[in-house]
Tab-separated table of C-alpha atoms and ligand atoms in Angstrom:
chain	number	residue	atom	x	y	z
E	7	MET	CA	161.650	-25.538	24.852
E	8	ILE	CA	164.111	-24.154	27.422
E	9	ALA	CA	165.469	-20.861	26.331
E	10	THR	CA	169.465	-21.347	26.128
E	11	PRO	CA	171.139	-18.749	28.424
E	12	THR	CA	173.096	-16.467	26.917
E	13	LYS	CA	175.097	-15.183	30.033
E	14	THR	CA	176.343	-16.105	32.554
E	15	PRO	CA	174.404	-16.353	35.787
E	16	HIS	CA	174.606	-13.298	38.219
E	17	THR	CA	172.431	-15.278	40.993
E	18	GLY	CA	171.075	-17.930	42.000
E	19	GLN	CA	167.671	-17.478	40.104
E	20	ASP	CA	169.409	-17.768	36.693
E	21	TYR	CA	169.866	-21.553	37.148
E	22	LEU	CA	165.267	-21.924	37.594
E	23	PRO	CA	163.737	-23.916	35.091
E	24	LYS	CA	163.261	-21.003	32.366
E	25	LYS	CA	160.000	-22.067	30.585
E	26	VAL	CA	158.746	-20.908	27.428
E	27	THR	CA	155.227	-21.437	27.028
E	28	GLU	CA	152.819	-22.314	29.738
E	29	THR	CA	151.513	-25.025	27.725
E	30	THR	CA	155.396	-26.880	27.292
E	31	GLN	CA	156.499	-29.398	29.731
E	32	LEU	CA	160.254	-28.269	30.436
E	33	SER	CA	162.079	-31.925	29.351
E	34	PRO	CA	163.815	-32.896	32.269
E	35	ASN	CA	167.705	-33.481	31.259
E	36	GLN	CA	167.834	-30.131	29.553
E	37	SER	CA	167.278	-27.869	32.997
E	38	LEU	CA	170.188	-27.995	35.049
E	39	LEU	CA	168.144	-28.282	38.450
E	40	PRO	CA	164.978	-30.340	38.895
E	41	LEU	CA	161.424	-28.403	37.534
E	42	THR	CA	160.248	-28.004	40.878
E	43	ALA	CA	162.943	-25.624	42.260
E	44	ASN	CA	162.243	-22.503	43.525
E	45	ILE	CA	162.775	-20.078	45.684
E	46	ASN	CA	161.190	-18.884	49.324
E	47	ASN	CA	160.920	-15.809	50.814
E	48	HIS	CA	164.051	-16.717	52.917
E	49	ASP	CA	165.626	-16.219	49.872
E	50	HIS	CA	166.220	-20.548	50.635
E	51	LEU	CA	166.393	-22.515	47.284
E	52	GLU	CA	163.238	-24.861	47.651
E	53	ILE	CA	162.504	-28.315	45.566
E	54	GLY	CA	159.314	-29.955	45.840
E	55	GLY	CA	158.282	-27.661	48.065
E	56	CYS	CA	160.218	-28.024	50.595
E	57	ASP	CA	163.618	-25.913	52.062
E	58	LEU	CA	166.551	-27.242	51.185
E	59	GLN	CA	168.467	-25.750	54.630
E	60	THR	CA	165.468	-27.498	56.973
E	61	LEU	CA	166.068	-30.516	54.335
E	62	VAL	CA	169.807	-30.339	56.045
E	63	GLU	CA	169.159	-29.293	59.722
E	64	GLN	CA	166.165	-32.423	59.731
E	65	PHE	CA	168.406	-34.835	57.394
E	66	ALA	CA	172.022	-33.512	58.164
E	67	SER	CA	174.268	-32.960	55.002
E	68	PRO	CA	175.665	-34.520	52.828
E	69	LEU	CA	172.354	-35.444	51.525
E	70	TYR	CA	171.041	-36.135	47.831
E	71	ILE	CA	167.477	-34.312	47.448
E	72	LEU	CA	165.576	-36.433	45.061
E	73	ASP	CA	162.364	-34.439	43.003
E	74	GLU	CA	159.745	-36.661	42.238
E	75	THR	CA	158.072	-34.500	39.926
E	76	THR	CA	161.332	-34.133	37.841
E	77	LEU	CA	161.251	-38.597	37.798
E	78	ARG	CA	158.058	-39.161	37.076
E	79	THR	CA	157.835	-36.000	33.871
E	80	ALA	CA	161.044	-38.056	32.510
E	81	CYS	CA	159.187	-41.006	32.407
E	82	HIS	CA	156.218	-39.403	30.880
E	83	GLN	CA	157.382	-37.493	28.403
E	84	TYR	CA	159.814	-41.271	26.855
E	85	ARG	CA	156.721	-43.098	26.996
E	86	ASP	CA	154.767	-40.161	25.250
E	87	GLY	CA	157.487	-40.117	23.178
E	88	PHE	CA	156.997	-43.043	21.736
E	89	LYS	CA	153.091	-43.112	21.394
E	90	THR	CA	153.421	-40.254	19.174
E	91	TYR	CA	156.384	-41.574	17.095
E	92	TYR	CA	156.584	-44.616	16.529
E	93	GLN	CA	153.770	-46.661	15.111
E	94	GLY	CA	154.998	-50.177	16.249
E	95	GLU	CA	154.835	-51.308	20.365
E	96	SER	CA	157.278	-50.024	22.440
E	97	GLN	CA	158.949	-49.468	25.781
E	98	VAL	CA	160.990	-47.845	27.787
E	99	ILE	CA	163.221	-48.994	30.715
E	100	TYR	CA	165.065	-47.896	33.558
E	101	ALA	CA	169.132	-48.402	33.151
E	102	SER	CA	169.211	-49.613	37.139
E	103	LYS	CA	172.589	-48.478	37.536
E	104	ALA	CA	172.511	-45.231	37.445
E	105	TRP	CA	170.689	-45.535	40.849
E	106	SER	CA	169.230	-48.537	41.904
E	107	SER	CA	166.796	-48.616	45.053
E	108	LEU	CA	164.167	-49.945	46.247
E	109	ALA	CA	162.467	-46.766	46.425
E	110	VAL	CA	163.642	-45.948	42.927
E	111	VAL	CA	162.915	-48.736	41.543
E	112	GLY	CA	159.145	-48.208	43.294
E	113	VAL	CA	158.662	-44.736	41.689
E	114	ILE	CA	159.793	-45.895	38.633
E	115	ALA	CA	157.706	-49.313	38.414
E	116	THR	CA	154.291	-47.154	38.652
E	117	GLU	CA	155.231	-45.350	35.839
E	118	ASN	CA	155.100	-48.477	34.179
E	119	LEU	CA	158.794	-48.408	32.935
E	120	GLY	CA	160.650	-51.903	32.969
E	121	PHE	CA	163.975	-52.345	34.328
E	122	ASP	CA	167.401	-53.439	32.915
E	123	VAL	CA	169.671	-54.802	35.962
E	124	VAL	CA	173.150	-55.497	35.926
E	125	SER	CA	174.404	-57.415	38.230
E	126	GLY	CA	172.631	-59.922	40.340
E	127	GLY	CA	172.765	-57.279	43.056
E	128	GLU	CA	170.742	-54.756	40.901
E	129	LEU	CA	168.543	-58.084	39.877
E	130	TYR	CA	167.871	-58.876	43.326
E	131	THR	CA	166.949	-54.834	44.588
E	132	THR	CA	164.515	-54.480	41.987
E	133	GLN	CA	162.766	-57.972	42.455
E	134	LYS	CA	162.478	-57.118	46.103
E	135	ALA	CA	160.734	-53.428	45.179
E	136	LEU	CA	158.397	-55.125	42.606
E	137	THR	CA	157.624	-58.101	45.033
E	138	GLN	CA	156.873	-55.478	48.039
E	139	LEU	CA	154.170	-53.803	45.907
E	140	GLY	CA	152.598	-56.265	44.837
E	141	TYR	CA	153.282	-57.486	41.339
E	142	SER	CA	153.314	-61.114	39.947
E	143	CYS	CA	155.579	-63.205	40.009
E	144	GLN	CA	155.268	-63.145	35.856
E	145	GLU	CA	154.628	-58.794	35.500
E	146	ILE	CA	158.063	-58.894	37.693
E	147	ALA	CA	160.034	-61.528	34.906
E	148	GLN	CA	158.727	-59.505	32.000
E	149	LYS	CA	159.821	-56.210	33.135
E	150	ILE	CA	163.613	-56.887	34.079
E	151	TYR	CA	166.209	-57.649	31.741
E	152	PHE	CA	169.610	-58.205	32.806
E	153	HIS	CA	173.044	-57.846	31.910
E	154	GLY	CA	176.440	-57.548	31.835
E	155	ASN	CA	179.961	-59.374	30.042
E	156	ASN	CA	180.521	-61.194	32.335
E	157	LYS	CA	177.467	-63.135	34.426
E	158	SER	CA	178.568	-65.729	36.620
E	159	VAL	CA	176.983	-68.974	36.689
E	160	ALA	CA	175.038	-68.368	40.117
E	161	GLU	CA	173.582	-64.907	38.175
E	162	LEU	CA	172.348	-66.418	35.290
E	163	GLU	CA	170.990	-69.223	37.072
E	164	GLN	CA	169.502	-66.339	39.706
E	165	ALA	CA	167.624	-64.677	35.592
E	166	LEU	CA	166.276	-68.330	34.815
E	167	GLU	CA	164.311	-68.275	37.551
E	168	MET	CA	163.059	-65.161	37.766
E	169	GLY	CA	162.326	-66.081	33.829
E	170	CYS	CA	163.159	-62.590	33.153
E	171	THR	CA	164.897	-61.523	29.363
E	172	ILE	CA	168.404	-62.365	28.981
E	173	ILE	CA	170.169	-59.450	27.302
E	174	VAL	CA	173.348	-62.289	25.829
E	175	ASP	CA	176.618	-60.442	25.659
E	176	ASN	CA	179.164	-63.486	24.446
E	177	TRP	CA	180.082	-67.030	23.027
E	178	LEU	CA	180.393	-68.396	27.111
E	179	GLU	CA	177.289	-66.831	27.848
E	180	LEU	CA	175.379	-67.953	25.178
E	181	GLN	CA	176.807	-71.751	25.731
E	182	THR	CA	176.186	-71.526	29.185
E	183	LEU	CA	172.400	-70.688	28.898
E	184	VAL	CA	172.197	-73.518	27.150
E	185	GLN	CA	172.939	-75.748	28.821
E	186	LEU	CA	171.450	-74.610	31.860
E	187	GLY	CA	167.967	-74.656	29.930
E	188	GLU	CA	167.992	-77.920	29.749
E	189	THR	CA	168.144	-78.934	32.793
E	190	ILE	CA	164.733	-77.142	32.924
E	191	PRO	CA	161.978	-78.691	30.921
E	192	ASN	CA	159.689	-77.421	28.791
E	193	GLN	CA	160.947	-73.460	29.674
E	194	LYS	CA	161.973	-71.467	26.919
E	195	THR	CA	164.711	-68.340	27.848
E	196	PRO	CA	163.652	-65.385	26.066
E	197	ILE	CA	166.988	-63.806	25.301
E	198	LEU	CA	168.065	-60.881	22.778
E	199	ILE	CA	171.895	-60.392	21.136
E	200	ARG	CA	173.922	-57.736	22.170
E	201	LEU	CA	176.156	-56.680	19.570
E	202	THR	CA	178.805	-54.384	18.871
E	203	PRO	CA	177.798	-52.043	15.996
E	204	GLY	CA	180.730	-49.716	15.507
E	205	ILE	CA	179.213	-46.620	15.993
E	206	GLU	CA	181.458	-43.744	17.551
E	207	CYS	CA	180.154	-41.281	18.873
E	208	HIS	CA	181.919	-38.122	21.030
E	209	THR	CA	182.078	-38.872	24.740
E	210	HIS	CA	184.186	-40.046	27.041
E	211	GLU	CA	186.149	-42.810	26.528
E	212	TYR	CA	185.229	-44.927	29.081
E	213	ILE	CA	181.494	-44.437	28.680
E	214	ARG	CA	181.576	-45.608	25.229
E	215	THR	CA	180.438	-48.740	24.881
E	216	GLY	CA	179.429	-49.500	20.624
E	217	HIS	CA	182.585	-48.976	18.849
E	218	LEU	CA	184.086	-51.903	17.714
E	219	ASP	CA	186.924	-52.132	20.475
E	220	SER	CA	184.357	-52.258	22.981
E	221	LYS	CA	184.652	-54.922	25.854
E	222	PHE	CA	180.492	-55.873	25.797
E	223	GLY	CA	178.439	-57.720	23.281
E	224	PHE	CA	179.127	-59.858	20.319
E	225	ASP	CA	180.940	-58.498	17.248
E	226	PRO	CA	179.644	-58.091	14.046
E	227	ASN	CA	181.323	-60.666	12.086
E	228	GLN	CA	180.358	-63.709	14.585
E	229	LEU	CA	176.915	-62.728	14.236
E	230	GLU	CA	175.758	-65.090	11.811
E	231	THR	CA	177.522	-67.748	12.796
E	232	VAL	CA	175.562	-66.982	15.905
E	233	PHE	CA	172.490	-66.686	14.433
E	234	SER	CA	172.882	-70.219	12.911
E	235	TYR	CA	173.668	-71.582	15.918
E	236	ILE	CA	171.022	-70.393	17.989
E	237	ALA	CA	168.370	-71.624	15.543
E	238	GLU	CA	169.188	-74.771	16.558
E	239	GLN	CA	168.992	-74.871	20.380
E	240	LYS	CA	165.098	-75.677	21.708
E	241	SER	CA	165.570	-74.034	25.015
E	242	LEU	CA	166.326	-69.967	24.029
E	243	ASP	CA	163.632	-68.052	22.801
E	244	CYS	CA	165.877	-65.303	20.809
E	245	ARG	CA	163.045	-62.223	20.378
E	246	GLY	CA	165.625	-59.849	19.546
E	247	LEU	CA	168.680	-57.456	19.024
E	248	HIS	CA	170.593	-55.017	21.213
E	249	ALA	CA	173.235	-52.461	21.441
E	250	HIS	CA	173.833	-49.293	23.557
E	251	ILE	CA	176.839	-47.046	22.075
E	252	GLY	CA	177.781	-45.199	25.201
E	253	SER	CA	176.615	-41.637	27.366
E	254	GLN	CA	175.884	-38.604	27.733
E	255	ILE	CA	175.985	-38.008	24.005
E	256	PHE	CA	174.327	-35.302	22.339
E	257	GLU	CA	174.159	-36.064	18.933
E	258	ARG	CA	171.377	-37.598	17.427
E	259	GLN	CA	173.205	-39.473	13.832
E	260	PRO	CA	174.330	-42.094	16.464
E	261	HIS	CA	171.038	-43.344	17.575
E	262	GLN	CA	170.194	-43.555	13.811
E	263	ASP	CA	172.821	-45.129	12.028
E	264	LEU	CA	172.248	-47.071	14.839
E	265	ALA	CA	168.796	-47.859	14.123
E	266	GLY	CA	169.773	-48.938	11.199
E	267	VAL	CA	172.541	-51.029	11.642
E	268	LEU	CA	170.698	-52.754	13.852
E	269	VAL	CA	167.585	-53.478	11.237
E	270	GLU	CA	169.841	-55.024	8.580
E	271	TRP	CA	170.913	-57.698	11.280
E	272	LEU	CA	167.413	-57.766	12.158
E	273	LYS	CA	166.592	-58.596	8.980
E	274	ILE	CA	169.371	-61.226	8.542
E	275	GLY	CA	168.566	-63.138	11.726
E	276	GLN	CA	164.823	-63.564	10.316
E	277	GLU	CA	166.455	-65.286	7.710
E	278	TYR	CA	168.032	-67.990	9.906
E	279	GLY	CA	163.743	-68.325	10.969
E	280	LEU	CA	164.526	-66.056	14.099
E	281	THR	CA	161.841	-64.319	15.220
E	282	LEU	CA	163.290	-61.500	16.102
E	283	SER	CA	161.136	-58.299	16.796
E	284	GLU	CA	162.364	-56.891	19.351
E	285	LEU	CA	164.740	-53.962	19.228
E	286	ASN	CA	166.681	-52.041	21.992
E	287	ILE	CA	168.603	-49.820	21.319
E	288	GLY	CA	169.838	-48.650	24.284
E	289	GLY	CA	169.831	-45.604	26.493
E	290	GLY	CA	172.912	-42.472	26.022
E	291	LEU	CA	170.999	-39.171	26.069
E	292	GLY	CA	172.829	-36.584	27.772
E	293	ILE	CA	171.693	-33.767	30.279
E	294	ARG	CA	173.133	-30.898	31.126
E	295	TYR	CA	175.003	-30.222	33.705
E	296	THR	CA	176.733	-27.061	32.911
E	297	GLU	CA	175.072	-23.832	31.297
E	298	ASP	CA	177.652	-25.172	28.307
E	299	ASP	CA	175.894	-28.737	27.779
E	300	ASP	CA	173.159	-28.312	25.328
E	301	PRO	CA	171.806	-31.766	24.511
E	302	PRO	CA	168.253	-32.331	22.781
E	303	SER	CA	165.030	-33.231	24.863
E	304	ILE	CA	164.186	-36.497	25.148
E	305	GLU	CA	161.068	-35.934	22.853
E	306	GLU	CA	163.913	-34.718	20.128
E	307	TRP	CA	165.536	-38.011	20.882
E	308	ILE	CA	162.827	-40.699	20.706
E	309	LYS	CA	161.708	-38.403	17.188
E	310	ALA	CA	164.897	-38.936	15.648
E	311	ALA	CA	165.381	-42.546	16.817
E	312	SER	CA	161.942	-43.853	16.168
E	313	GLU	CA	161.929	-42.531	12.668
E	314	ALA	CA	164.515	-43.807	11.558
E	315	VAL	CA	163.304	-46.939	13.191
E	316	MET	CA	160.208	-46.597	10.766
E	317	LYS	CA	162.508	-45.678	7.862
E	318	ALA	CA	163.929	-48.593	8.183
E	319	CYS	CA	162.538	-51.231	8.605
E	320	GLN	CA	160.186	-49.707	4.921
E	321	ARG	CA	163.539	-49.867	3.405
E	322	SER	CA	164.528	-53.555	4.097
E	323	GLY	CA	160.808	-54.654	3.554
E	324	ILE	CA	160.392	-55.973	7.901
E	325	PRO	CA	157.523	-55.025	10.363
E	326	LEU	CA	157.889	-52.726	12.781
E	327	PRO	CA	160.111	-54.660	15.510
E	328	LYS	CA	158.738	-53.664	19.464
E	329	LEU	CA	160.902	-50.868	19.997
E	330	ILE	CA	162.675	-50.544	23.477
E	331	ALA	CA	164.884	-47.205	24.508
E	332	GLU	CA	166.519	-47.686	28.189
E	333	PRO	CA	167.601	-44.017	29.193
E	334	GLY	CA	169.671	-43.894	32.990
E	335	ARG	CA	170.708	-40.920	33.656
E	336	SER	CA	168.545	-39.089	31.361
E	337	LEU	CA	165.364	-40.050	33.508
E	338	ILE	CA	166.909	-39.874	36.870
E	339	GLY	CA	170.328	-37.475	36.519
E	340	SER	CA	168.019	-34.056	36.365
E	341	ALA	CA	165.988	-34.705	39.190
E	342	CYS	CA	168.715	-34.982	42.068
E	343	VAL	CA	171.019	-32.538	43.864
E	344	THR	CA	173.349	-32.831	46.139
E	345	ALA	CA	173.144	-30.486	49.574
E	346	TYR	CA	176.691	-30.339	51.044
E	347	THR	CA	177.644	-27.934	54.195
E	348	VAL	CA	180.421	-25.800	53.656
E	349	GLY	CA	183.511	-25.855	55.921
E	350	SER	CA	187.377	-24.949	56.281
E	351	SER	CA	188.209	-22.882	52.784
E	352	LYS	CA	192.112	-21.765	51.679
E	353	GLU	CA	193.026	-19.176	49.734
E	354	ILE	CA	196.446	-18.951	47.909
E	355	PRO	CA	196.443	-15.833	46.721
E	356	ASP	CA	196.914	-15.423	42.942
E	357	ILE	CA	196.120	-18.699	41.894
E	358	ARG	CA	193.149	-20.184	43.615
E	359	THR	CA	190.085	-20.331	47.093
E	360	TYR	CA	189.237	-23.747	47.725
E	361	VAL	CA	186.155	-24.090	49.564
E	362	ALA	CA	185.695	-27.525	51.474
E	363	VAL	CA	182.706	-29.551	51.657
E	364	ASP	CA	181.280	-32.084	54.051
E	365	GLY	CA	181.627	-34.698	51.093
E	366	GLY	CA	183.386	-35.292	47.657
E	367	MET	CA	184.601	-37.910	45.927
E	368	SER	CA	182.900	-41.340	48.124
E	369	ASP	CA	179.227	-39.854	47.066
E	370	ASN	CA	180.021	-37.970	43.620
E	371	PRO	CA	182.806	-40.014	41.971
E	372	ARG	CA	182.038	-38.636	38.777
E	373	PRO	CA	184.637	-36.099	39.111
E	374	ILE	CA	187.454	-37.918	39.821
E	375	THR	CA	186.770	-40.530	36.637
E	376	TYR	CA	185.597	-38.832	34.290
E	377	GLN	CA	186.306	-35.222	35.499
E	378	SER	CA	182.921	-34.462	35.116
E	379	SER	CA	181.680	-30.634	34.683
E	380	TYR	CA	179.038	-29.452	37.243
E	381	SER	CA	177.026	-26.853	38.326
E	382	VAL	CA	176.618	-25.682	41.568
E	383	VAL	CA	174.146	-22.775	43.578
E	384	LEU	CA	174.313	-21.188	47.181
E	385	GLY	CA	171.323	-22.522	48.504
E	386	ASN	CA	171.050	-20.047	51.637
E	387	LYS	CA	171.747	-17.335	49.293
E	388	MET	CA	169.954	-17.472	46.202
E	389	SER	CA	169.977	-14.400	45.271
E	390	ALA	CA	173.721	-13.263	46.310
E	391	GLU	CA	175.407	-11.518	43.547
E	392	ILE	CA	177.893	-14.257	42.259
E	393	ASN	CA	180.892	-12.564	42.257
E	394	GLU	CA	183.695	-15.117	42.917
E	395	THR	CA	185.663	-17.987	41.404
E	396	VAL	CA	186.529	-20.545	44.281
E	397	THR	CA	187.470	-24.376	43.637
E	398	VAL	CA	184.830	-26.121	45.464
E	399	ALA	CA	187.100	-29.313	46.910
E	400	GLY	CA	185.981	-32.630	48.827
E	401	LYS	CA	187.305	-33.995	51.898
E	402	HIS	CA	189.242	-37.019	50.848
E	403	CYS	CA	193.229	-37.075	51.612
E	404	GLU	CA	193.543	-36.814	48.117
E	405	SER	CA	194.371	-33.871	45.430
E	406	GLY	CA	192.206	-34.899	42.871
E	407	ASP	CA	188.727	-34.324	45.335
E	408	ILE	CA	187.540	-31.777	43.683
E	409	VAL	CA	183.815	-31.390	43.256
E	410	ILE	CA	183.953	-27.962	40.285
E	411	LYS	CA	187.015	-26.149	39.476
E	412	ASP	CA	186.541	-22.732	39.232
E	413	ALA	CA	183.080	-22.559	40.392
E	414	GLN	CA	180.967	-19.453	40.458
E	415	LEU	CA	179.537	-18.605	43.430
E	416	PRO	CA	178.988	-15.711	45.793
E	417	GLN	CA	180.794	-15.400	48.810
E	418	THR	CA	180.061	-18.242	51.292
E	419	HIS	CA	180.913	-19.055	55.055
E	420	PRO	CA	181.328	-21.916	57.125
E	421	GLY	CA	177.683	-23.350	57.254
E	422	ASP	CA	176.266	-22.170	54.202
E	423	ILE	CA	174.612	-24.777	51.761
E	424	LEU	CA	176.168	-25.304	48.412
E	425	VAL	CA	174.053	-27.111	45.786
E	426	ILE	CA	175.323	-29.389	43.413
E	427	MET	CA	172.497	-30.027	40.546
E	428	GLY	CA	172.039	-32.935	38.728
E	429	THR	CA	173.456	-35.755	40.684
E	430	GLY	CA	170.535	-38.249	40.244
E	431	ALA	CA	172.675	-40.899	38.254
E	432	TYR	CA	176.050	-42.196	38.350
E	433	ASN	CA	176.257	-40.810	41.865
E	434	TYR	CA	174.578	-42.335	44.679
E	435	SER	CA	175.242	-46.017	42.903
E	436	MET	CA	179.070	-44.993	42.346
E	437	ALA	CA	179.131	-44.386	45.841
E	438	SER	CA	182.143	-45.872	48.313
E	439	ASN	CA	183.228	-45.580	52.589
E	440	TYR	CA	186.837	-43.983	50.855
E	441	ASN	CA	188.284	-43.172	53.609
E	442	ARG	CA	185.670	-44.558	56.157
E	443	LEU	CA	182.781	-41.885	55.612
E	444	PRO	CA	179.607	-43.368	55.639
E	445	ARG	CA	177.141	-43.431	52.805
E	446	PRO	CA	174.203	-40.127	52.600
E	447	ALA	CA	171.024	-40.112	52.973
E	448	ALA	CA	168.616	-39.829	50.220
E	449	VAL	CA	165.156	-38.211	50.935
E	450	LEU	CA	161.997	-37.838	48.022
E	451	VAL	CA	160.559	-34.998	47.574
E	452	ASN	CA	157.088	-34.144	46.735
E	453	ASN	CA	154.438	-31.053	47.632
E	454	GLY	CA	156.385	-29.842	50.420
E	455	GLU	CA	157.078	-33.500	51.641
E	456	ALA	CA	159.749	-35.416	52.418
E	457	ASN	CA	160.738	-38.867	53.107
E	458	LEU	CA	163.510	-40.356	53.602
E	459	ILE	CA	164.442	-43.659	50.762
E	460	LEU	CA	168.468	-44.063	52.121
E	461	LYS	CA	168.848	-44.001	55.757
E	462	ARG	CA	172.821	-42.143	56.582
E	463	GLU	CA	175.074	-44.762	57.027
E	464	THR	CA	176.579	-44.865	60.587
E	465	TYR	CA	179.832	-45.931	61.686
E	466	ASP	CA	178.476	-49.191	62.701
E	467	ASP	CA	177.430	-49.598	59.428
E	468	LEU	CA	181.301	-48.995	58.429
E	469	ILE	CA	182.213	-51.986	60.498
E	470	ARG	CA	179.384	-54.385	60.059
E	471	GLN	CA	181.122	-56.582	57.388
E	472	ASP	CA	184.989	-56.650	58.881
E	473	CYS	CA	186.274	-59.670	61.225
E	474	LEU	CA	188.817	-59.664	63.901
E	475	PRO	CA	190.138	-62.883	63.932
E	476	GLU	CA	190.048	-64.714	67.135
E	477	LYS	CA	194.282	-65.199	66.567
E	478	LEU	CA	194.848	-61.492	67.322
E	479	LEU	CA	192.054	-61.447	70.369
E	480	SER	CA	195.294	-62.891	72.318
N	539	PLP	C1	174.545	-47.724	30.753
N	539	PLP	C2	173.498	-48.339	30.059
N	539	PLP	C3	172.413	-48.073	29.119
N	539	PLP	C4	172.027	-46.578	30.283
N	539	PLP	O1	173.052	-44.940	29.738
N	539	PLP	P1	172.902	-43.718	29.744
N	539	PLP	O2	173.847	-42.969	28.966
N	539	PLP	O3	172.478	-43.736	31.899
N	539	PLP	O4	171.404	-43.303	29.811
N	539	PLP	C5	172.122	-48.301	29.155
N	539	PLP	N1	171.956	-49.667	29.077
N	539	PLP	C6	172.965	-50.228	28.747
N	539	PLP	C7	173.541	-51.350	28.557
N	539	PLP	C8	174.047	-49.529	29.640
N	539	PLP	O5	175.389	-50.053	30.319
């Protein structure tokens, strides 16, 4: 659906989304820039009809700029993909750890997706947003799936009170749920069982979760004991199985294999008398961060997974389960860019040139955490010739605080705007106040309008939770 670039970009123009035909929509996860990216007659990058330089003048930098069209397009493509390729019931739920905030929940909820949350805080955020949007308690409960390998008793109580589905990760949680559930008469707790399917995929070690040596989920050799235990519990309503095998995956095979493994276990669970009718295959589809990345489209991924589940069910002779996917990165990653302002630079002859920006590892910890790569354009001079290799550095007191090593850029000057692409997932949600930098603002852009969705933190926000013990004052 996207023309694979064959040459290195000469100007910022080469990063714009390239439509193959007028009628096919791009898959957001295959596009470096958001789908609405354009160059206006000031030679500035425009997203959602908003000039990026104007946004920086208005909201300051660093600034997260989230394109509503791209986010909604990814939601549609997941939903429509299931409708086209899966013959049973299906549901797409957003892995909100990628970016959890009221406005993000708001946009995605209006696209009829559900939400996966992994902590009391994400649960609270999602519940608050949905309540403000006017959803009933029952609708909210039906939309939320609660994950986590070490949910606290308080978090489990919070989930039970809400009535959302709990994805049970381990024995302690299972037993705690049974104890808590017995104190609530006439209520069955909807659960899914998470298992470690033993599937390897080629991605960074920290974001691989499906191989057997993983902290997540039940080991397969425990599952039959789990099934027979659950079959005895009146307070539990075990609806199905879940597995998530990793993130930023470009291959289709792992999820096809996963479908086979999960369907086998569904069948075994059913033999224990459990009505397992839901199959949650997790998320993990990758996005394009650099010209070299070549992920399958959302449609291709859904097609592969759907067909594998249908084939496995046919083979096992079981009815099609409700199929659930829970994408995070591929839903929101490509919908956002981060705009920084260029400051100082340092040229080390014959070694490299550093160009520093006004943020870094506090607003995007992925490069220092996972050695992740990103792409950049000069947002205020999109047609300038790309003729320099520089390292874009952050402003933190760490040598490792590098945004992009060996970035290809035109000549830059202090005050220029650097736009880093693909920052919608695991940027704001992993942001910190390291070096006491206030977290950036975020705007939602669409049709030439920019709405503030996260206020920039102030210095007062930084000391809000600080306490100065009385004894120090004397
Ligand atoms: C992180 C996570 C996801 C989403 O992963 P992406 O790679 O962002 O799509 C889905 N399910 C679970 C359980 C996760 O932990």
